[in-house]
mmCIF file of C-alpha atoms in Angstrom:
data_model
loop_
_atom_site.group_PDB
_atom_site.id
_atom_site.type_symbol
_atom_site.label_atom_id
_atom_site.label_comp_id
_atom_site.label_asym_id
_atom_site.label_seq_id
_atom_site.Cartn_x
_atom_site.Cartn_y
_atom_site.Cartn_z
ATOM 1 C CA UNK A 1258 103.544 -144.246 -52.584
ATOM 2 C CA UNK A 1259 102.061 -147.441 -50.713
ATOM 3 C CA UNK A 1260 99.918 -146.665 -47.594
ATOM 4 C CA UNK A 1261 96.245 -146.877 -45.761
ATOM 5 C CA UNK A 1262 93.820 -144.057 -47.115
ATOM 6 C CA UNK A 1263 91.133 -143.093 -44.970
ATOM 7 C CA UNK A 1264 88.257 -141.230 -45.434
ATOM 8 C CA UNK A 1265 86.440 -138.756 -44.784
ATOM 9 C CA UNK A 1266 89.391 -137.002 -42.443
ATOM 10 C CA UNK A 1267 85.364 -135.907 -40.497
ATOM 11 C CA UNK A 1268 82.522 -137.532 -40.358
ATOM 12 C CA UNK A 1269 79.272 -136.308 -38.320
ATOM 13 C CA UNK A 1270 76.529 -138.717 -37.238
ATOM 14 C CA UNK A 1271 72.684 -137.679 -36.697
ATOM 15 C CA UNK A 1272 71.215 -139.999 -33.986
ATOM 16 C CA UNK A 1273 69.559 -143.283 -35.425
ATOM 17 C CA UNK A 1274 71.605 -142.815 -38.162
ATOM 18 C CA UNK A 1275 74.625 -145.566 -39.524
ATOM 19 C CA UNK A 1276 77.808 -144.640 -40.775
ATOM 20 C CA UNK A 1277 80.468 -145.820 -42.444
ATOM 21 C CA UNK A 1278 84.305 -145.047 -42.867
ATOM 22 C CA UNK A 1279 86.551 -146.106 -45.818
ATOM 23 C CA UNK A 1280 89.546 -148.019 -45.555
ATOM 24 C CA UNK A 1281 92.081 -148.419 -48.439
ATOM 25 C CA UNK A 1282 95.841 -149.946 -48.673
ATOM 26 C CA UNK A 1283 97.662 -150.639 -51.717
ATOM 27 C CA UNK A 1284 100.168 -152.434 -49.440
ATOM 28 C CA UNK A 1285 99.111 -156.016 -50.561
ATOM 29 C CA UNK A 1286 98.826 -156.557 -47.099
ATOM 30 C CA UNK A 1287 96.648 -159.745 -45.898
ATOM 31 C CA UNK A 1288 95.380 -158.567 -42.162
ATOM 32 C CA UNK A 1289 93.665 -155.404 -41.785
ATOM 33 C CA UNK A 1290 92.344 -154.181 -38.458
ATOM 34 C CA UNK A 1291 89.762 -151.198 -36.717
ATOM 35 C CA UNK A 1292 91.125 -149.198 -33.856
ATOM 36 C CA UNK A 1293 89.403 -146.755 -31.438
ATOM 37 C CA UNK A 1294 91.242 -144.405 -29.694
ATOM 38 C CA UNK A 1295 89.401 -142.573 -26.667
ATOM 39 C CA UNK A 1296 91.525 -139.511 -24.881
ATOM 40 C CA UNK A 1297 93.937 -141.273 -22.190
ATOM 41 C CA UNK A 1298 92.428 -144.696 -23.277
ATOM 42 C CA UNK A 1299 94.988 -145.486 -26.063
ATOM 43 C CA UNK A 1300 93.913 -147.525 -28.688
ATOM 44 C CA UNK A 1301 90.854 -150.061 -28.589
ATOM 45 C CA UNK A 1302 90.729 -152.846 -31.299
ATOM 46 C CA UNK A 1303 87.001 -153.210 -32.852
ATOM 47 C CA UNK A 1304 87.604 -155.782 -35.571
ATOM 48 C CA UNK A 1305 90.584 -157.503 -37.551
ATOM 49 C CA UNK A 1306 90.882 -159.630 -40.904
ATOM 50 C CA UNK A 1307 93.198 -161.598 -41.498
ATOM 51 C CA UNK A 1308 92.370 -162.592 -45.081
ATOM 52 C CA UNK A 1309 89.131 -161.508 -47.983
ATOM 53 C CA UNK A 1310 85.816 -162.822 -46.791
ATOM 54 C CA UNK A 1311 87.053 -163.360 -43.170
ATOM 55 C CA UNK A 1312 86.960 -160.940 -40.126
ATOM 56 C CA UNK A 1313 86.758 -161.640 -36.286
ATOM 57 C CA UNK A 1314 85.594 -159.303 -33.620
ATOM 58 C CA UNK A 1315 88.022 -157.410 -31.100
ATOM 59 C CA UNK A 1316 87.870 -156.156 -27.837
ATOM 60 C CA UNK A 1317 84.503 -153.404 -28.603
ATOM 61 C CA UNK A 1318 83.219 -154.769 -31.269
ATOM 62 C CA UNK A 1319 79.466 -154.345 -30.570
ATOM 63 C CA UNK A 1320 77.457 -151.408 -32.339
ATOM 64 C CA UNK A 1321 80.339 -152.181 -34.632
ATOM 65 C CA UNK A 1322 80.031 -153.951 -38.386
ATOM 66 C CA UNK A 1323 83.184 -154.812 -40.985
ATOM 67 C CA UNK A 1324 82.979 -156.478 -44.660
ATOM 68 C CA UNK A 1325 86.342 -157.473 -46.318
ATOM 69 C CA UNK A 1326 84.916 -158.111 -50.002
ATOM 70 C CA UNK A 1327 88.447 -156.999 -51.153
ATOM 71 C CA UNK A 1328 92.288 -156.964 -50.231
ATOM 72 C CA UNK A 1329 92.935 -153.654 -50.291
ATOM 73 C CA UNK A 1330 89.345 -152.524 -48.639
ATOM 74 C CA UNK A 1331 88.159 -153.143 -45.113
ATOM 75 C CA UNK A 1332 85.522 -150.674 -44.684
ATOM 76 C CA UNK A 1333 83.400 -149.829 -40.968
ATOM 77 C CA UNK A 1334 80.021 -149.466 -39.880
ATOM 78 C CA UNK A 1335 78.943 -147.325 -37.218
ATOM 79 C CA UNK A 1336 75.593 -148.287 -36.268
ATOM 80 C CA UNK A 1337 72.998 -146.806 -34.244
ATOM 81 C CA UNK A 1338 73.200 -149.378 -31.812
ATOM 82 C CA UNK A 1339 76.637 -147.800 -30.746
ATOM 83 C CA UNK A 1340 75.728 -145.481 -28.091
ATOM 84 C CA UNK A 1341 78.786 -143.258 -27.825
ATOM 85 C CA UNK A 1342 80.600 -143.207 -31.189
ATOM 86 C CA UNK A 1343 82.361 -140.233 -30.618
ATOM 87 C CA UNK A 1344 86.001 -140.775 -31.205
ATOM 88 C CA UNK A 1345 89.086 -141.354 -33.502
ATOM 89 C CA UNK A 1346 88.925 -144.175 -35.618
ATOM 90 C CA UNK A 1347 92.115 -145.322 -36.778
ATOM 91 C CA UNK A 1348 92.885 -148.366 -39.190
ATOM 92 C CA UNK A 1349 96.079 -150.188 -40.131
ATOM 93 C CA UNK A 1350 97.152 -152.916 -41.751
ATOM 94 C CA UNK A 1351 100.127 -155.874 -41.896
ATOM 95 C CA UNK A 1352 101.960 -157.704 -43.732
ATOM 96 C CA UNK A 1353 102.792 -160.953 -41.749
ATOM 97 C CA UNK A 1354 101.286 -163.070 -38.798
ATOM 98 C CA UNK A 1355 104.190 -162.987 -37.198
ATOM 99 C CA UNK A 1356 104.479 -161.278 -33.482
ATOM 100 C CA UNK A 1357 106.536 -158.642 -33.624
ATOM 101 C CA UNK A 1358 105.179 -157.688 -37.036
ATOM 102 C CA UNK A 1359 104.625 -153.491 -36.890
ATOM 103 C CA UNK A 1360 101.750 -152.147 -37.766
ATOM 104 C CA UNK A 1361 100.999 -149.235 -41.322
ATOM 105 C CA UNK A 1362 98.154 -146.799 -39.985
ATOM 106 C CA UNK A 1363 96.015 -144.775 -41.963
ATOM 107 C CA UNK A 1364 95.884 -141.026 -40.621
ATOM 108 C CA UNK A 1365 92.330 -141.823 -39.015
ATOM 109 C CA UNK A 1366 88.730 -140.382 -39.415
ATOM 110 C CA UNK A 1367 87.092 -138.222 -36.182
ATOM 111 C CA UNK A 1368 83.721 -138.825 -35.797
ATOM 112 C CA UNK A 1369 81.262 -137.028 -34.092
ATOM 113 C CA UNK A 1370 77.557 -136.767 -33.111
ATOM 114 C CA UNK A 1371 75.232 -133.838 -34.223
ATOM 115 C CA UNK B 201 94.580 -157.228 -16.492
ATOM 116 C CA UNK B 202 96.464 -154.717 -18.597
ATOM 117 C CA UNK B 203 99.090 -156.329 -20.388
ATOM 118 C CA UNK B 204 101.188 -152.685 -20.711
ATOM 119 C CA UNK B 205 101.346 -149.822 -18.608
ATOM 120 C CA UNK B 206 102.850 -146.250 -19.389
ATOM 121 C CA UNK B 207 103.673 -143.990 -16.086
ATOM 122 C CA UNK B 208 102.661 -140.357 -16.519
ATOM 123 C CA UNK B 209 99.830 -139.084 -19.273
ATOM 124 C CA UNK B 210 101.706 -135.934 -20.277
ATOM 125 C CA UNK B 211 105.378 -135.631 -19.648
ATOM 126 C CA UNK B 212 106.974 -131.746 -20.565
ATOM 127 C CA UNK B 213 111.201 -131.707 -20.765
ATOM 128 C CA UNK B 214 112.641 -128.512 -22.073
ATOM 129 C CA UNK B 215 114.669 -128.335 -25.330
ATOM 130 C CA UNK B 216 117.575 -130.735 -25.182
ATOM 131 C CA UNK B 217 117.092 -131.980 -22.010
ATOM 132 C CA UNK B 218 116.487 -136.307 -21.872
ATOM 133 C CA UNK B 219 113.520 -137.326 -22.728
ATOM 134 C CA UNK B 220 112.558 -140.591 -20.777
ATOM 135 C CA UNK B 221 109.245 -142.250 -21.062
ATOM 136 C CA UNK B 222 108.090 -145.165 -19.146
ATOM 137 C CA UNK B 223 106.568 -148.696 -20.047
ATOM 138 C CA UNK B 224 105.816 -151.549 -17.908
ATOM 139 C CA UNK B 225 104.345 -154.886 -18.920
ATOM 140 C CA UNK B 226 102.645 -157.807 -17.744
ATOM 141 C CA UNK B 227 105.226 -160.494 -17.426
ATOM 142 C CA UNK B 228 102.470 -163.128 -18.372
ATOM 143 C CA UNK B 229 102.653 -161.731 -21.851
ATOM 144 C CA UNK B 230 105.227 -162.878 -24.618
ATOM 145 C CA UNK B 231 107.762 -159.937 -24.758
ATOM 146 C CA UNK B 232 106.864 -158.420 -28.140
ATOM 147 C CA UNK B 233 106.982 -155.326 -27.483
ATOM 148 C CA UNK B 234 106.671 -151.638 -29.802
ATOM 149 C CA UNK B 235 106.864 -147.934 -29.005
ATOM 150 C CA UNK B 236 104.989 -145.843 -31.492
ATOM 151 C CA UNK B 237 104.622 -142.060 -32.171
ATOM 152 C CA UNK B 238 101.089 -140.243 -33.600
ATOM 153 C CA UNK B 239 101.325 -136.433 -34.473
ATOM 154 C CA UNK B 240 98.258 -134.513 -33.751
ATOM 155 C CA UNK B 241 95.198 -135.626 -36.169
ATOM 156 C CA UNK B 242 97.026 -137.992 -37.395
ATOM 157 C CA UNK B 243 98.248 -142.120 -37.578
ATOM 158 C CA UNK B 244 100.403 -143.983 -35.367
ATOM 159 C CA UNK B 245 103.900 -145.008 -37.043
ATOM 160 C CA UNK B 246 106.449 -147.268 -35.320
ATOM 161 C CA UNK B 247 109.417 -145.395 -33.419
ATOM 162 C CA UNK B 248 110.925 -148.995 -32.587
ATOM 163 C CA UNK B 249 110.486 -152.761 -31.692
ATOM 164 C CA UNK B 250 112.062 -155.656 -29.360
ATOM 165 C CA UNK B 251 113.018 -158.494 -31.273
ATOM 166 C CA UNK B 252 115.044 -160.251 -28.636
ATOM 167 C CA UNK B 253 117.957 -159.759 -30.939
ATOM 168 C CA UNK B 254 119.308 -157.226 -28.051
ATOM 169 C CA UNK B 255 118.160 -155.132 -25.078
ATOM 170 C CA UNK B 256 118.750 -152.059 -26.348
ATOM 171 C CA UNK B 257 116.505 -151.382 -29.783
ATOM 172 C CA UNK B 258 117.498 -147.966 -31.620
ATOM 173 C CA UNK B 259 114.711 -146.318 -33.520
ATOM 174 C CA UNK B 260 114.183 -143.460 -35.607
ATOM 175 C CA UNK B 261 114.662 -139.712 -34.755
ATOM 176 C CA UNK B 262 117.129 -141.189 -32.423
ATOM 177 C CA UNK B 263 115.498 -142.571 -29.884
ATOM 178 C CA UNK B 264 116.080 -146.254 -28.387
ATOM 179 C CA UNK B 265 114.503 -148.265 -25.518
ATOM 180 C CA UNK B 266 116.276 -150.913 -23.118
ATOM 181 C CA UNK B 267 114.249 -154.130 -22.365
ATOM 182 C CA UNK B 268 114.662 -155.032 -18.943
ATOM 183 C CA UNK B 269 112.905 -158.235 -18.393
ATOM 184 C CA UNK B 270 113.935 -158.207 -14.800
ATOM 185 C CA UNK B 271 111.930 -155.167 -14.098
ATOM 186 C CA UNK B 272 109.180 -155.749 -16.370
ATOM 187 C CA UNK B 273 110.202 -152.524 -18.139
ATOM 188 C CA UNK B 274 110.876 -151.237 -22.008
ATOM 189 C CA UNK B 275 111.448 -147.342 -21.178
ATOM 190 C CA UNK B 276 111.596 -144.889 -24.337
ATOM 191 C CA UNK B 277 114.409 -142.556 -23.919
ATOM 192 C CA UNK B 278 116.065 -139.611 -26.253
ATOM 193 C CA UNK B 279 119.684 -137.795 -25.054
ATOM 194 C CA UNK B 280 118.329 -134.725 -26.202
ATOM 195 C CA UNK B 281 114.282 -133.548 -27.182
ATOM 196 C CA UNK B 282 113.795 -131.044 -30.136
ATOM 197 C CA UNK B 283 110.522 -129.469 -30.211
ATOM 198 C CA UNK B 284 109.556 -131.497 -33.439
ATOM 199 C CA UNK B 285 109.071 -134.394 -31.118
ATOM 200 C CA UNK B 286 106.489 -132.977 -29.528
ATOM 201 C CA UNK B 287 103.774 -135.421 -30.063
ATOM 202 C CA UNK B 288 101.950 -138.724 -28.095
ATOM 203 C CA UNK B 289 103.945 -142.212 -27.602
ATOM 204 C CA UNK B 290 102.339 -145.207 -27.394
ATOM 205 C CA UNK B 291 103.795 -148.198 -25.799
ATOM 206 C CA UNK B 292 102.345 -151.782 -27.183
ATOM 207 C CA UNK B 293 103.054 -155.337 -26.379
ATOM 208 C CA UNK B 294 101.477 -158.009 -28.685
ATOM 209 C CA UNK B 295 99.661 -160.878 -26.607
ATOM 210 C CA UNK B 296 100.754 -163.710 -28.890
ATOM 211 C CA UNK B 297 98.461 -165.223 -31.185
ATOM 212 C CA UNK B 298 97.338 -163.131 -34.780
ATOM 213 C CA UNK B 299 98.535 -159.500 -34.183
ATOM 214 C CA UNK B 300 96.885 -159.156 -31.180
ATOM 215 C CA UNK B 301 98.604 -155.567 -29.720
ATOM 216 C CA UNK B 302 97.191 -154.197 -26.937
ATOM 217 C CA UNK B 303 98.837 -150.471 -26.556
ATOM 218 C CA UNK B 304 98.827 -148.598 -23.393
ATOM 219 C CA UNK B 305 97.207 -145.324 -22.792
ATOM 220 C CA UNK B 306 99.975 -143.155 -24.144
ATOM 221 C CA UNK B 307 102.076 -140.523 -23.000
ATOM 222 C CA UNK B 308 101.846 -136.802 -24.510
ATOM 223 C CA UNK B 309 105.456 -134.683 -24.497
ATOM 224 C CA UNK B 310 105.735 -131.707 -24.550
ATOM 225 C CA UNK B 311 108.591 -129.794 -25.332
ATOM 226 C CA UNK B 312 109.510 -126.970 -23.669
ATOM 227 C CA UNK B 313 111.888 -123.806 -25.805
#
């Protein structure tokens, strides 16, 4: 079945330290994005891609790095210049450019600090 | 300026009783506009979506919505809850431009036996 793999499901982060979370679709889809969701803060976009070698920040995107070497893999950087990285990192993907396009999630990685 | 707001952070209705959940938008934004469900630990999948086709958008697991541009409103509602849809809704309008969705804060429901 076609759909956004995540990984790992939990990820722990010793201070100083960079981390980074896997995204995977094998939905052929051109525009991948990075989501943050906070508790009663919805979701937060950190970076989107529209297309392989090309990314653009979002609303939070500092302490934040993305590569898009591939299609199907748009994978995230946690750095240790992100201060409070706690949270539920969620990524998705699309098909189309078009406004009322939906977006495919993956089923998100919770990271936390030791 | 928010572009979406959603009334009430946890909403509780007991077991087939209406389920109404509430979503107001900026009117400076381009009505695109999305409801979607996440399950504990888990993604967000979409529920439903305006298209301007008509007001009132049916989704899955029978809920709809009514766009009401005269009240700035795109309210989720369900005749009747069963507890499997328990779980946190997400109201999202896109801003115009590349996929740029900005979701509100979400609403969690609770279902009550």
């Amino acid at each position: 079945d076609g759909g956004i793999t995540q990984s790992p499901k939990y990820l722990f982060r010793k201070e100083g330290q960079n981390v980074t979370l896997s995204c995977e679709q094998n939905l052929n889809h051109d525009a991948m994005y990075w989501y943050r969701q906070d508790p009663g803060q919805g979701l937060r976009l950190i970076y989107y891609s529209q297309i392989v070698n090309d990314f653009q920040k979002g609303d939070i995107a500092e302490g934040y790095s993305v590569s898009r070497e591939k299609k199907e893999s748009f994978p995230l950087t946690v750095t240790s210049a992100q201060k409070n990285p706690t949270a539920f990192y969620l990524c998705a993907s699309s098909s189309d450019r078009s406004a009322n396009e939906k977006l495919f999630f993956g089923s998100g990685t919770q990271l936390s600090v030791l | 300026a928010q572009s979406v707001t959603q009334l009430g952070s946890h909403v509780s209705v007991s077991e087939g009783a209406l389920v109404l959940l509430r979503c107001n938008y900026s009117s400076s934004v381009p009505p695109y506009l999305f409801w979607y469900v996440q399950y504990p630990n888990q993604g967000l999948q979409l529920l439903l979506k305006y298209t301007s086709a008509a007001t009132l958008v049916k989704g899955i697991n029978g809920f709809e919505a009514e766009f009401k541009k005269s009240e700035t409103s795109f309210h989720l509602t369900k005749p009747s809850a069963h507890m499997s849809d328990a779980a946190e809704y997400f109201c999202a309008v896109n801003r115009g431009g590349y996929q740029k969705v900005t979701f509100g804060t979400g609403t969690k429901l609770q279902v009550i036996p």
